[in-house]
Coordinates of N, CA and C and ligand atoms in Angstrom, one line a residue:
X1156 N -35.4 6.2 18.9 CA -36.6 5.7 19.5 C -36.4 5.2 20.9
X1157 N -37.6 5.8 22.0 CA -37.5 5.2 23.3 C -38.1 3.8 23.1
X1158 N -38.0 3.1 24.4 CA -38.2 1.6 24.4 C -39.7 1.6 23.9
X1159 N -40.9 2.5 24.8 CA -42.3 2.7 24.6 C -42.4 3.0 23.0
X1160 N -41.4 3.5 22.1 CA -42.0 3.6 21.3 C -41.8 2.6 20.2
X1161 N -40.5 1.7 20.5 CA -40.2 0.3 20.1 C -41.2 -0.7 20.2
X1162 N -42.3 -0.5 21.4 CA -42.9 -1.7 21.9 C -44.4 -1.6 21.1
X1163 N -44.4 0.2 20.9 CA -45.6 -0.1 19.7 C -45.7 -0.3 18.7
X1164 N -44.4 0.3 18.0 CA -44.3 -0.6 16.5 C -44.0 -2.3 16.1
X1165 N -43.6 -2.3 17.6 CA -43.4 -4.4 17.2 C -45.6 -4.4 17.6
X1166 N -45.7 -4.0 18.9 CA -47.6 -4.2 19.0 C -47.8 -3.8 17.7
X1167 N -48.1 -2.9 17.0 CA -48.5 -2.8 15.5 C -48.8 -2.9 14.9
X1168 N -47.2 -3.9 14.0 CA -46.6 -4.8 13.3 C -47.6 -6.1 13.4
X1169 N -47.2 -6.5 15.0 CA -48.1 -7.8 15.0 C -49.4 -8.2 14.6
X1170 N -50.0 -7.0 15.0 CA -51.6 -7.0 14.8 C -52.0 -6.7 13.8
X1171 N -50.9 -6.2 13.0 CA -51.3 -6.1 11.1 C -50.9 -7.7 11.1
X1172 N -50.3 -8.1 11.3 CA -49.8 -9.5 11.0 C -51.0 -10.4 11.4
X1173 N -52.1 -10.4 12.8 CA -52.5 -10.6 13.0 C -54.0 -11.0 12.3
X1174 N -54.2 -9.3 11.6 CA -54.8 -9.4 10.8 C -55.2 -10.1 9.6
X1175 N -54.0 -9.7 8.7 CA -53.5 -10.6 7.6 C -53.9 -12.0 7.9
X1176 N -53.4 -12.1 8.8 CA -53.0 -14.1 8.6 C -54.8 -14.1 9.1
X1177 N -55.9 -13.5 10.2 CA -56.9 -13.9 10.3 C -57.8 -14.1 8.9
X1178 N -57.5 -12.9 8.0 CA -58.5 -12.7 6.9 C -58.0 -13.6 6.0
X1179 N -56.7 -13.8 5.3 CA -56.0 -14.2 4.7 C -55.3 -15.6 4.6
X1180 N -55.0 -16.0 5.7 CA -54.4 -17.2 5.8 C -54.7 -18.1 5.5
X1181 N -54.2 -18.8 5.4 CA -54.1 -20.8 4.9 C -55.2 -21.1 6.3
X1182 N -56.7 -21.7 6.3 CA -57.5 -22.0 6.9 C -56.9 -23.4 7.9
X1183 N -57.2 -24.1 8.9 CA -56.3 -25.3 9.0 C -57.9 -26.4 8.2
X1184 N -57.2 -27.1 7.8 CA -57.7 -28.3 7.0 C -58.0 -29.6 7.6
X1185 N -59.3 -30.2 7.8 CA -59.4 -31.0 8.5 C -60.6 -31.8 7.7
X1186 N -59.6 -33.0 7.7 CA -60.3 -34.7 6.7 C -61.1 -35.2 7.7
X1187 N -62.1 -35.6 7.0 CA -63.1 -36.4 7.6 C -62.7 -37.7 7.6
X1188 N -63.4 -38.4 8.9 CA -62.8 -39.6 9.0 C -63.6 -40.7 8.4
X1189 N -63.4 -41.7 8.0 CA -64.2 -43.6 7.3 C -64.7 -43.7 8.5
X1190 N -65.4 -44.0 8.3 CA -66.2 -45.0 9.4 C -66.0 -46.3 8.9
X1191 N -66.7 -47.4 9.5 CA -66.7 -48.8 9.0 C -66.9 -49.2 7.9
X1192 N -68.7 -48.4 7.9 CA -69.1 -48.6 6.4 C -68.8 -47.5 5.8
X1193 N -67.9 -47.2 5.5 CA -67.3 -46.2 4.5 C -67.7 -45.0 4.6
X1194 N -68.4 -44.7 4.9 CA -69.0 -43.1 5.2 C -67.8 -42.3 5.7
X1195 N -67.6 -41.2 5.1 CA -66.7 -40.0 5.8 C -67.8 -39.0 6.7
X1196 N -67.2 -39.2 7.9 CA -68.1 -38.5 9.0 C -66.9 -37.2 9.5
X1197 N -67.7 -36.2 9.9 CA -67.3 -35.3 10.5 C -68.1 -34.6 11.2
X1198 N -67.6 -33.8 12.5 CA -68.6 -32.9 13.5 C -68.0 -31.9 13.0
X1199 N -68.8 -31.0 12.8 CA -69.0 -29.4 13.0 C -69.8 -28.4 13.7
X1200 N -69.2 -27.5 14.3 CA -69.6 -27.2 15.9 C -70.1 -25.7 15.0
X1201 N -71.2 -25.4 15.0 CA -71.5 -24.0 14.4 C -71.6 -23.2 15.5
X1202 N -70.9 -22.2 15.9 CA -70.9 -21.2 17.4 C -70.2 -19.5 16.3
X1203 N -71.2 -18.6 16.2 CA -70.7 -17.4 15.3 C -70.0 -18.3 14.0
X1204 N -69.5 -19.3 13.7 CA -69.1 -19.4 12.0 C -69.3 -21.2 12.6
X1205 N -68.4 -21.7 11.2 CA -68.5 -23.1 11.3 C -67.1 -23.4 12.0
X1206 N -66.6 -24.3 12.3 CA -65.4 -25.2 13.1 C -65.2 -26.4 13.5
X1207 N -64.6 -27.4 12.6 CA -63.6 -26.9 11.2 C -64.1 -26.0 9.8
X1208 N -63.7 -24.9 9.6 CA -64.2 -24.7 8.5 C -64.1 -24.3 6.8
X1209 N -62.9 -25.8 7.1 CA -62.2 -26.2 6.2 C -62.5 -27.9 5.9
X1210 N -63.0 -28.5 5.4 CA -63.2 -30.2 5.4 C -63.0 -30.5 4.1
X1211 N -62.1 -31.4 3.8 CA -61.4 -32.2 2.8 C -62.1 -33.7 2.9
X1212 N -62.9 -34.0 1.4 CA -63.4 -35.6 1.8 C -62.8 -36.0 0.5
X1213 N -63.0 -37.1 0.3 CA -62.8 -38.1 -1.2 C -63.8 -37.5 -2.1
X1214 N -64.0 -38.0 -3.4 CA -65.0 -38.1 -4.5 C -65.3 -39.1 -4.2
X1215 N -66.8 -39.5 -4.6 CA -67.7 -40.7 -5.0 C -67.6 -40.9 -3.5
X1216 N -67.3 -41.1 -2.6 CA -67.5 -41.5 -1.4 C -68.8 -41.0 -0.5
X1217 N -69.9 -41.8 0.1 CA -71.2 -40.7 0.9 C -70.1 -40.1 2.2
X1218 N -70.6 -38.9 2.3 CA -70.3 -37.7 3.1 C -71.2 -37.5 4.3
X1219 N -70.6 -37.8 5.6 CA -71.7 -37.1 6.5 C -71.7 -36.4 7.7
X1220 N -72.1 -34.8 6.9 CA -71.6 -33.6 8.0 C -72.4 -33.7 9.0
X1221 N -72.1 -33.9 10.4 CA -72.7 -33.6 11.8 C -72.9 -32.2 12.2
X1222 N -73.7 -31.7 11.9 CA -73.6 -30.2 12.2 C -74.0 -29.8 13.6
X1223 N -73.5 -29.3 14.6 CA -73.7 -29.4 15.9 C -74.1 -27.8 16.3
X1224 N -75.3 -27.3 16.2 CA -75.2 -25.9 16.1 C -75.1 -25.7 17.6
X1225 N -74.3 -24.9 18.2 CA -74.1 -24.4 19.8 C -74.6 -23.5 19.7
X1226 N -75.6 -22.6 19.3 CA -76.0 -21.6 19.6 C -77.4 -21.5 19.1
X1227 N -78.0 -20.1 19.3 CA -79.4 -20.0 18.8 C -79.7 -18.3 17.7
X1228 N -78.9 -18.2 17.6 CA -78.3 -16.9 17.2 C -79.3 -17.5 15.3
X1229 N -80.3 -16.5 15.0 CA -80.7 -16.7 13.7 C -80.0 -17.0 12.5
X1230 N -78.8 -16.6 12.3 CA -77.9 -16.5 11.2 C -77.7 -18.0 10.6
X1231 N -77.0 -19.1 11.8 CA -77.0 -20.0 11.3 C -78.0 -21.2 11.7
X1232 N -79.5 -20.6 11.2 CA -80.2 -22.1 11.4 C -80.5 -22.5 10.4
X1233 N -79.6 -22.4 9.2 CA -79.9 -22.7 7.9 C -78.5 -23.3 7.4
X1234 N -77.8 -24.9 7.3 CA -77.0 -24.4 6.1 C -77.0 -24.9 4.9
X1235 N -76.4 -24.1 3.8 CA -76.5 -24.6 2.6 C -75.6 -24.8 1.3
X1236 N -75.7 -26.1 1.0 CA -74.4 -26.2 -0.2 C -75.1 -26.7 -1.7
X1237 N -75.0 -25.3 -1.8 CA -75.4 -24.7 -2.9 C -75.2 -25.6 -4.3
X1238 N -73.8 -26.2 -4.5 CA -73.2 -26.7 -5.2 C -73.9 -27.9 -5.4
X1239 N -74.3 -28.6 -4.6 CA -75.1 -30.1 -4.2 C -76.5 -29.9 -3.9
X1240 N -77.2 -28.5 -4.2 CA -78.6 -28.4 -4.2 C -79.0 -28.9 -2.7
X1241 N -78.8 -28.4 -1.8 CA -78.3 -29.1 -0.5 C -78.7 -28.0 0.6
X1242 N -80.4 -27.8 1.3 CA -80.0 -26.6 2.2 C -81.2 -27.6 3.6
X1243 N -80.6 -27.4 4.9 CA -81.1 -28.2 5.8 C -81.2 -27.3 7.0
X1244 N -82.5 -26.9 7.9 CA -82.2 -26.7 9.0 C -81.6 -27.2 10.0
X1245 N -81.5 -26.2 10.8 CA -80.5 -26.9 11.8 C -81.2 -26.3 13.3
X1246 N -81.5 -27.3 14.2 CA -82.5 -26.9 15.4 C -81.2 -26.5 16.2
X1247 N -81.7 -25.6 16.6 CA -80.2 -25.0 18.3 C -80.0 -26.2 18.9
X1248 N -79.0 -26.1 19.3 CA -78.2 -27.3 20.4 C -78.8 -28.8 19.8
X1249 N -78.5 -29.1 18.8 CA -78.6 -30.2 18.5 C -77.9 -30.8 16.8
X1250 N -77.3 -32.5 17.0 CA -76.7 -32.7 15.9 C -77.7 -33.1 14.7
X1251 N -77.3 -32.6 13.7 CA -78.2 -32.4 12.2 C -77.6 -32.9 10.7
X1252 N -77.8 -34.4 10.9 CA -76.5 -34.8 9.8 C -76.9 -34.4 8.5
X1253 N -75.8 -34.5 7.8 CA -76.4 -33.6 6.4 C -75.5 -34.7 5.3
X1254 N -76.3 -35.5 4.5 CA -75.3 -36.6 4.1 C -75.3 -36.5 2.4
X1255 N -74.7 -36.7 1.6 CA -74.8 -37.0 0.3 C -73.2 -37.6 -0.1
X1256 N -73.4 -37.5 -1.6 CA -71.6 -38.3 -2.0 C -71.3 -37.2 -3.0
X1257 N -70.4 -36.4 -2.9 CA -69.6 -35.6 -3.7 C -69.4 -36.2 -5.2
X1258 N -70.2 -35.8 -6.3 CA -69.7 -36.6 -7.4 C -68.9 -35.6 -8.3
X1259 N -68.2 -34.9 -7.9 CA -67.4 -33.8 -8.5 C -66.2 -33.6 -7.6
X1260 N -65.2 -33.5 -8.1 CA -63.9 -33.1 -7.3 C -63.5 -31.4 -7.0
X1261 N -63.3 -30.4 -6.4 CA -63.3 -29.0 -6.3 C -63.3 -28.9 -5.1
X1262 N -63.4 -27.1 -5.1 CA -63.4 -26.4 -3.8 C -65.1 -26.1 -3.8
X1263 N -65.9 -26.4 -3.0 CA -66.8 -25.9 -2.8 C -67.7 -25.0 -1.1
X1264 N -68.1 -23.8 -1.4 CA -68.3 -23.3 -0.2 C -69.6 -23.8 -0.1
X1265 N -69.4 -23.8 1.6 CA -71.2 -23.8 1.8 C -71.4 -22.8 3.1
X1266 N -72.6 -22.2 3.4 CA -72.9 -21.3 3.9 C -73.9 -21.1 4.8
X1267 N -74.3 -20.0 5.7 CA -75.9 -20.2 6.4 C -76.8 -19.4 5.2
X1268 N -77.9 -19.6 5.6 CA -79.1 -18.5 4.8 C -78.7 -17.5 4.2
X1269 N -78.0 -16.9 5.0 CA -77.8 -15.6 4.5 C -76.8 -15.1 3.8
X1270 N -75.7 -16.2 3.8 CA -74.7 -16.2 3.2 C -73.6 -15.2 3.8
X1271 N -73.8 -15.4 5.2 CA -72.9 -14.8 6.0 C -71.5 -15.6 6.5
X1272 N -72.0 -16.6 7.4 CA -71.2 -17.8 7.9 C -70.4 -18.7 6.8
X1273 N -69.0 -19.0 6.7 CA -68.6 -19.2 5.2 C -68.4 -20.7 5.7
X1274 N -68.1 -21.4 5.0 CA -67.0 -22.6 5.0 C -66.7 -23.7 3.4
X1275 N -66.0 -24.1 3.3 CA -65.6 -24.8 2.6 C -65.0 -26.3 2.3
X1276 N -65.4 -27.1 1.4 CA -65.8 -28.5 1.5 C -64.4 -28.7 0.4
X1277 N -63.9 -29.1 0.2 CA -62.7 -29.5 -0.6 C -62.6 -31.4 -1.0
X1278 N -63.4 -31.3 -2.0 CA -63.4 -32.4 -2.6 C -62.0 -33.6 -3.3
X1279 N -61.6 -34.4 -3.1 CA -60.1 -34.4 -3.7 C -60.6 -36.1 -4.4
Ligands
CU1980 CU1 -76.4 -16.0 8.5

């Protein structure tokens, strides 16, 4: 093998790798924080998907997602968690808190309208 054809099987390689780890990989996981009075608050920036869209809170604790939609794009003016009977619009460019208390421990996803945009709530 010349060097050019060294450099596209490592390019290749990577981009299968690239791949994999996009569809596949370990999400990064991000806890919501206490506030004073005890509320687990978090922002979520909706732009094409959610971000974080991975959130870990307590059980029994009230939960309150800040949904920050950046965009105006139809898909996500809706989201909903299905699991908690839970579905709220969300106006473009503005924050849309979405609050309740997790009384079940699990993985649960929640999603836009269409059930396109994914993300996942991880109860512990
Ligand atoms: Cu959608």
């Amino acid at each position: 093998m010349d060097t050019a054809e060294i450099i596209v099987v490592i390019a290749g390689v990577s981009l299968i790798a690239f791949v994999l780890w996009y569809f596949f990989g370990e999400r990064e996981r991000t806890s919501a924080t206490v506030s004073e009075s005890g509320v687990q608050e978090i922002k979520v920036t909706i732009k094409g998907g959610y971000s974080p869209d991975v959130i870990v809170v307590r059980k029994d604790r009230p939960v309150r997602l800040n949904f920050y939609r950046d965009e105006t794009s139809s898909c996500s003016e809706q989201v909903i968690f299905g699991d908690f009977g839970i579905a709220r619009d969300l106006p473009a460019y503005k924050t849309t808190p979405v609050e309740f208390t997790p009384d079940r421990a699990g993985e649960f996803t929640f999603t836009c309208g269409m059930n396109m945009l994914r993300g996942k709530l991880i109860v512990e």
